[in-house]
Coordinates of C-alpha atoms in Angstrom, one line a residue:
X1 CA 13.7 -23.6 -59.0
X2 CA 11.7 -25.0 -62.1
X3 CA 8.0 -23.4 -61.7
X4 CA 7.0 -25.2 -65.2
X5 CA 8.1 -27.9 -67.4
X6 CA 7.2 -29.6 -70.5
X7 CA 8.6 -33.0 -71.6
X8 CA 8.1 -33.7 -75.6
X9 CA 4.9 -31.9 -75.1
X10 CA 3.2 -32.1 -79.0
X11 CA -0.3 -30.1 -80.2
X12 CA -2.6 -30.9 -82.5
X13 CA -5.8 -29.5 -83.7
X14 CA -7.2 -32.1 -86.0
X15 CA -5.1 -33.6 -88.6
X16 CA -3.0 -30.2 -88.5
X17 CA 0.3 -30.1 -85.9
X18 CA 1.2 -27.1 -83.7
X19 CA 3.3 -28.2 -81.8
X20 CA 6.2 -30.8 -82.1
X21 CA 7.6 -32.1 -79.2
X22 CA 8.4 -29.3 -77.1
X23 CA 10.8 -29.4 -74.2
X24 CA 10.2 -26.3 -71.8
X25 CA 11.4 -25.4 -68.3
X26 CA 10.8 -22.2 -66.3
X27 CA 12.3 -20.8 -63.3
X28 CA 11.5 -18.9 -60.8
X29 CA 12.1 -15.2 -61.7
X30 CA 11.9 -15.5 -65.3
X31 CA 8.8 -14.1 -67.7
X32 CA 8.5 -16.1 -71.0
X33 CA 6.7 -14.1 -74.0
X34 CA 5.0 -16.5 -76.4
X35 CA 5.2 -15.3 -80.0
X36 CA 3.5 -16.8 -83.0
X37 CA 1.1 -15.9 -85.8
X38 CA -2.6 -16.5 -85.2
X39 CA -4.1 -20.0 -85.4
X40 CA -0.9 -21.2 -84.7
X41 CA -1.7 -22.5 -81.2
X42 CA -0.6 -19.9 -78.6
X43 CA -3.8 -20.0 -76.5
X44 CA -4.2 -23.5 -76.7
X45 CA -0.6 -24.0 -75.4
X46 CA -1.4 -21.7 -72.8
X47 CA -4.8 -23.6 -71.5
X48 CA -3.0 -26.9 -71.7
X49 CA -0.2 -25.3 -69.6
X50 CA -2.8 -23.9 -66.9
X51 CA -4.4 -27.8 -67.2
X52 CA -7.2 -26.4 -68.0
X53 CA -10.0 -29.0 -70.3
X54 CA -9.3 -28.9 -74.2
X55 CA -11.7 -28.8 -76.9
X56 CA -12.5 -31.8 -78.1
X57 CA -10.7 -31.0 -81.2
X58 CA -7.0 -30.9 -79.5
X59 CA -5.0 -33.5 -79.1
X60 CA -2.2 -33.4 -76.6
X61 CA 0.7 -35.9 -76.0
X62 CA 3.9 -35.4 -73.7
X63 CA 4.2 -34.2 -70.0
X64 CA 3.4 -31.1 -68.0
X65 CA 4.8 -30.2 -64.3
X66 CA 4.7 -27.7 -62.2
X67 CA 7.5 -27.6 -59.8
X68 CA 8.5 -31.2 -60.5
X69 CA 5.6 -32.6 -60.0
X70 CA 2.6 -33.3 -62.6
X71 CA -1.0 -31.2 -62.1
X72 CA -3.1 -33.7 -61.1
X73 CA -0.4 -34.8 -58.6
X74 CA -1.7 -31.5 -56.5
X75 CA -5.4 -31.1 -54.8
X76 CA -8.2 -28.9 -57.2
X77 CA -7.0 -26.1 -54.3
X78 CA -3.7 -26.6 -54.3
X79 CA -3.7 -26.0 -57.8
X80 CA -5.8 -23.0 -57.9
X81 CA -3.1 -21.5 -55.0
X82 CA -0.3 -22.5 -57.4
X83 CA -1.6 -21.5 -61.2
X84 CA -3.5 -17.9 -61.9
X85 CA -5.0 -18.4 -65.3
X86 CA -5.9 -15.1 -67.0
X87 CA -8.0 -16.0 -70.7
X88 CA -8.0 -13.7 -73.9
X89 CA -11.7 -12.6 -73.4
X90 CA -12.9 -12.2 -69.9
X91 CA -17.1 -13.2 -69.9
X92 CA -18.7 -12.6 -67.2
X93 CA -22.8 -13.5 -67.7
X94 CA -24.3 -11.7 -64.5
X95 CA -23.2 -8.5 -63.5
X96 CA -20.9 -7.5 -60.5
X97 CA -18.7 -4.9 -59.3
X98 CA -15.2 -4.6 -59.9
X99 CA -14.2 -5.5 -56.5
X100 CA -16.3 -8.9 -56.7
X101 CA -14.6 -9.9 -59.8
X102 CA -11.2 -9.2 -58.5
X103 CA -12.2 -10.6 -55.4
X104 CA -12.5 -14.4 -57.4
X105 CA -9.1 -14.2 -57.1
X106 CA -8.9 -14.8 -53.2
X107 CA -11.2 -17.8 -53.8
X108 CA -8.6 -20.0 -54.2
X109 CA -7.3 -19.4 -50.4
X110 CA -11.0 -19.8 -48.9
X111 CA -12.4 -16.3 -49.0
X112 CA -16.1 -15.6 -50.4
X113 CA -17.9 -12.9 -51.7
X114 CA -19.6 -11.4 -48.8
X115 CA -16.9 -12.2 -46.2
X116 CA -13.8 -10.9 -47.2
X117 CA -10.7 -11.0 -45.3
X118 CA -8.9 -7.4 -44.2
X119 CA -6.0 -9.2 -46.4
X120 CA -8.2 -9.6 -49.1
X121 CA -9.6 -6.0 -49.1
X122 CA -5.7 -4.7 -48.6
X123 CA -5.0 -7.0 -51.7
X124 CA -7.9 -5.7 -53.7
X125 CA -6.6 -1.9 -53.3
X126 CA -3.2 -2.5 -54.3
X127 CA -4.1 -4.6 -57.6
X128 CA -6.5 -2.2 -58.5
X129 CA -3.5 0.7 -57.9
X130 CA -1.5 -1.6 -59.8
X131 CA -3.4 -1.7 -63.0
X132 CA -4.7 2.4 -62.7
X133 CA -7.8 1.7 -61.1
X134 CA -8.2 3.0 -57.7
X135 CA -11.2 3.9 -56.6
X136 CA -13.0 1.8 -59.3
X137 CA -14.1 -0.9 -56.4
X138 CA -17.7 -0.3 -56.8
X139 CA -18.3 0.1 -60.5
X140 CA -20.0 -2.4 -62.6
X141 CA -17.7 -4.4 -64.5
X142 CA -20.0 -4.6 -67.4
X143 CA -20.2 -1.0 -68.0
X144 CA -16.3 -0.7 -68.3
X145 CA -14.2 -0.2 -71.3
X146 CA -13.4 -3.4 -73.2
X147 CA -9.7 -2.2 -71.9
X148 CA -10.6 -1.7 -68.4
X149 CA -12.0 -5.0 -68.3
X150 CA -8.9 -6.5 -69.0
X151 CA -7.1 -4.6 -66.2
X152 CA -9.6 -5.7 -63.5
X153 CA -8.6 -9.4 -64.5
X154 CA -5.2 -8.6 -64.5
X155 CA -5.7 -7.4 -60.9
X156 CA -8.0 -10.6 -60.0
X157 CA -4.7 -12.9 -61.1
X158 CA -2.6 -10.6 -59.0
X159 CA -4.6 -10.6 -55.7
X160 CA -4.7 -14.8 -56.4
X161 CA -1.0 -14.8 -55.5
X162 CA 0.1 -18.0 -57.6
X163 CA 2.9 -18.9 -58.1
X164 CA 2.3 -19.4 -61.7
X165 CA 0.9 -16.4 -64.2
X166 CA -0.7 -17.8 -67.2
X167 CA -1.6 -14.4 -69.2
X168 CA -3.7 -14.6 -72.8
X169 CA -2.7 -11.2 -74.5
X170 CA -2.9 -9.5 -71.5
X171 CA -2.1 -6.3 -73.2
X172 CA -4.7 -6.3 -75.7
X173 CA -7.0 -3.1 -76.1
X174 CA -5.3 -1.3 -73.9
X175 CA -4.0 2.1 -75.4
X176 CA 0.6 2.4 -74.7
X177 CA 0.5 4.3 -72.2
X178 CA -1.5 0.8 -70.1
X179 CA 0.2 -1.4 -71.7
X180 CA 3.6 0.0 -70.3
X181 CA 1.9 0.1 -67.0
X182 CA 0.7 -2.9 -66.9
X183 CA 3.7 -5.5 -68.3
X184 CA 6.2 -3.2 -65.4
X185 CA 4.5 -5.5 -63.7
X186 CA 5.6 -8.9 -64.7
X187 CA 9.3 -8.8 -64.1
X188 CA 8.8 -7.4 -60.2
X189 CA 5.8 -10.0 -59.3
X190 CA 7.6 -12.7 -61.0
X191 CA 11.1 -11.8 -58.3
X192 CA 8.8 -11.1 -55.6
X193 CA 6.4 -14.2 -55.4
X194 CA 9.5 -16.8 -56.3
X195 CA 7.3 -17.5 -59.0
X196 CA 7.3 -16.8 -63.2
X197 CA 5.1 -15.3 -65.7
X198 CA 4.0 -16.7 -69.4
X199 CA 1.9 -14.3 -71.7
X200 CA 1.0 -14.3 -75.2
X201 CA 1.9 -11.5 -77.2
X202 CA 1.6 -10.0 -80.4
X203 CA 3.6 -7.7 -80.1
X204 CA 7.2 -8.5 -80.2
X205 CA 8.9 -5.1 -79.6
X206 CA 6.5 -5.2 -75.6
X207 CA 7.4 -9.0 -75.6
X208 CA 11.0 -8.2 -76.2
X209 CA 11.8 -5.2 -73.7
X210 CA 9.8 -6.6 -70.8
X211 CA 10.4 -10.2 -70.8
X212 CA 13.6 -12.5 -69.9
X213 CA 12.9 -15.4 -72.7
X214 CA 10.5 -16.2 -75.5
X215 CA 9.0 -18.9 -77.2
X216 CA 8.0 -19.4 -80.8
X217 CA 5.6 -21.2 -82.4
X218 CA 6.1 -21.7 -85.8
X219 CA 4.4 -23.7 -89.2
X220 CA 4.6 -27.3 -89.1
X221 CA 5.0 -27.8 -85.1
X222 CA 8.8 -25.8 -85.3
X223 CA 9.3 -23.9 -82.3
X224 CA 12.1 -21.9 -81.1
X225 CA 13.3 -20.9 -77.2
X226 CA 15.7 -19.2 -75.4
X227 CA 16.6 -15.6 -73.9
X228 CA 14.9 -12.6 -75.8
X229 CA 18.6 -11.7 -76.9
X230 CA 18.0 -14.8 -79.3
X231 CA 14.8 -13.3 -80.8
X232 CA 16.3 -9.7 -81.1
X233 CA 17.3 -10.5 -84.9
X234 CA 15.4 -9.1 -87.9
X235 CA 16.0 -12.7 -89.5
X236 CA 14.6 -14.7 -86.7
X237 CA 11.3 -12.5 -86.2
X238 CA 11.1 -13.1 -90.1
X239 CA 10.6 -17.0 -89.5
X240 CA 8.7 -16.9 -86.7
X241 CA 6.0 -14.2 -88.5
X242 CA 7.1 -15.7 -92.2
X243 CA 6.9 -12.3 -93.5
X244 CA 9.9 -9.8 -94.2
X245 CA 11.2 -7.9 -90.7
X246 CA 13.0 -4.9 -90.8
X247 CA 14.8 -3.2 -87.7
X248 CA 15.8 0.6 -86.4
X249 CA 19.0 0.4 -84.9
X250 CA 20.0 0.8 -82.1
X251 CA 17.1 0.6 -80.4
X252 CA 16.0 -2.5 -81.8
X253 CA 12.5 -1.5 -82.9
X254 CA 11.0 -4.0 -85.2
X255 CA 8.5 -3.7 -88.2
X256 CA 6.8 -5.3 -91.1
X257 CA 8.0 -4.7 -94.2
X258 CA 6.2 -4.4 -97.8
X259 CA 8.4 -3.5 -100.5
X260 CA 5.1 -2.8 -102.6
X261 CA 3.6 -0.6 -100.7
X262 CA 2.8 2.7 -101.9

């Protein structure tokens, strides 16, 4: 089943292109890394995919579905059931416990703060188990770590249930031993739920070992997809961060190189 699709989708910020005509489809099952250097257009891909408003400054051509059909084809609830967007910096302006910010999550499927379900407490305590959090339900959200915060929103997309996981570096500030933890998690949700997982990475050797395909975005709008056994190549990582990629074999473990460092 195709979860998401693109049709000679292009990108542009301004006069500059990101993205040339891409033509994307993801099944069910599968978790999609999205590499690229910064600026090149990774989170704004990302929003556009979760049909999310664009800054006046982008300018988007081509076609978007999600299972076949096109966003706005779906009711505003419909598509908050069927797409769990998780952003690159998580604000939140007035302060609440962890278990009300996860709880956002269960919005979509008619619950509210104040009247939660027994499924939606049930869901709360298994996210926040998920992501190394148990027993964090009544701390303020504002007092946490800047990497705790992102595993309380990684828990408030999973209690969402979507059949869609749109993740913006999901993995950043957390220390290895949570970012293992936490992308274990994408290969099992995305078999379980029927549905698939994008997320932006920087880090190709995580993006690499824990997902099924990548895309790359590239200068000039070039972009490059397939199965991550495409993108374990010293010379292709090269291209897509246009700097000199060395590897340790066997296992595969990539890394910068300088030649003039000393």
């Amino acid at each position: 089943m195709t979860v998401l699709s693109t049709h000679s989708l292009s990108l542009r910020c301004g006069s500059r292109l990101l993205l040339d005509r891409l033509n994307l489809q993801v099944h069910a099952g599968e978790v999609w890394a999205v590499l690229g250097v910064s600026g090149q257009g990774k989170s704004a891909l990302l929003r556009h995919l979760a049909h999310l408003p664009m800054p006046a400054v982008f300018q988007v051509q081509g076609e978007l579905n999600w299972r076949d059909k096109a966003p706005t084809s779906y009711r505003r609830a419909e598509r908050a059931q069927m797409v769990a967007w998780m952003p690159q910096q998580d604000f939140q302006p007035f302060e609440c416990t962890v278990a009300q910010r996860v709880l956002v999550g269960r919005y979509p499927h008619g619950s509210t703060l104040g009247w939660e379900s027994r499924e939606d407490l049930a869901l709360l305590s298994e996210a926040l188990e998920q992501v190394g959090l148990k027993g964090f339900e009544s701390r303020v959200f504002q007092s946490l770590s800047g990497g705790e915060q992102r595993r309380v929103s990684m828990a408030a997309a999973l209690v969402q249930q979507a059949s869609l996981m749109l993740l913006d570096e999901p993995l950043s500030q957390l220390d290895w031993h949570h970012q293992v933890d936490l992308v274990r998690l994408f290969k099992p949700w995305a078999a379980k739920a029927g549905g698939a997982v994008v997320w932006v990475s920087h880090d190709p050797n995580m993006a690499l070992q824990f997902s099924s395909h990548c895309l790359a975005l590239m200068p000039s709008g070039e972009h490059l997809t397939g199965p991550v056994s495409l993108f374990r190549d010293a010379g292709v990582l090269s291209r897509v961060y246009d700097c000199a990629i060395g590897a340790v074999r066997p296992a595969h473990f990539y890394f910068p190189v300088a030649d003039d460092y000393t």
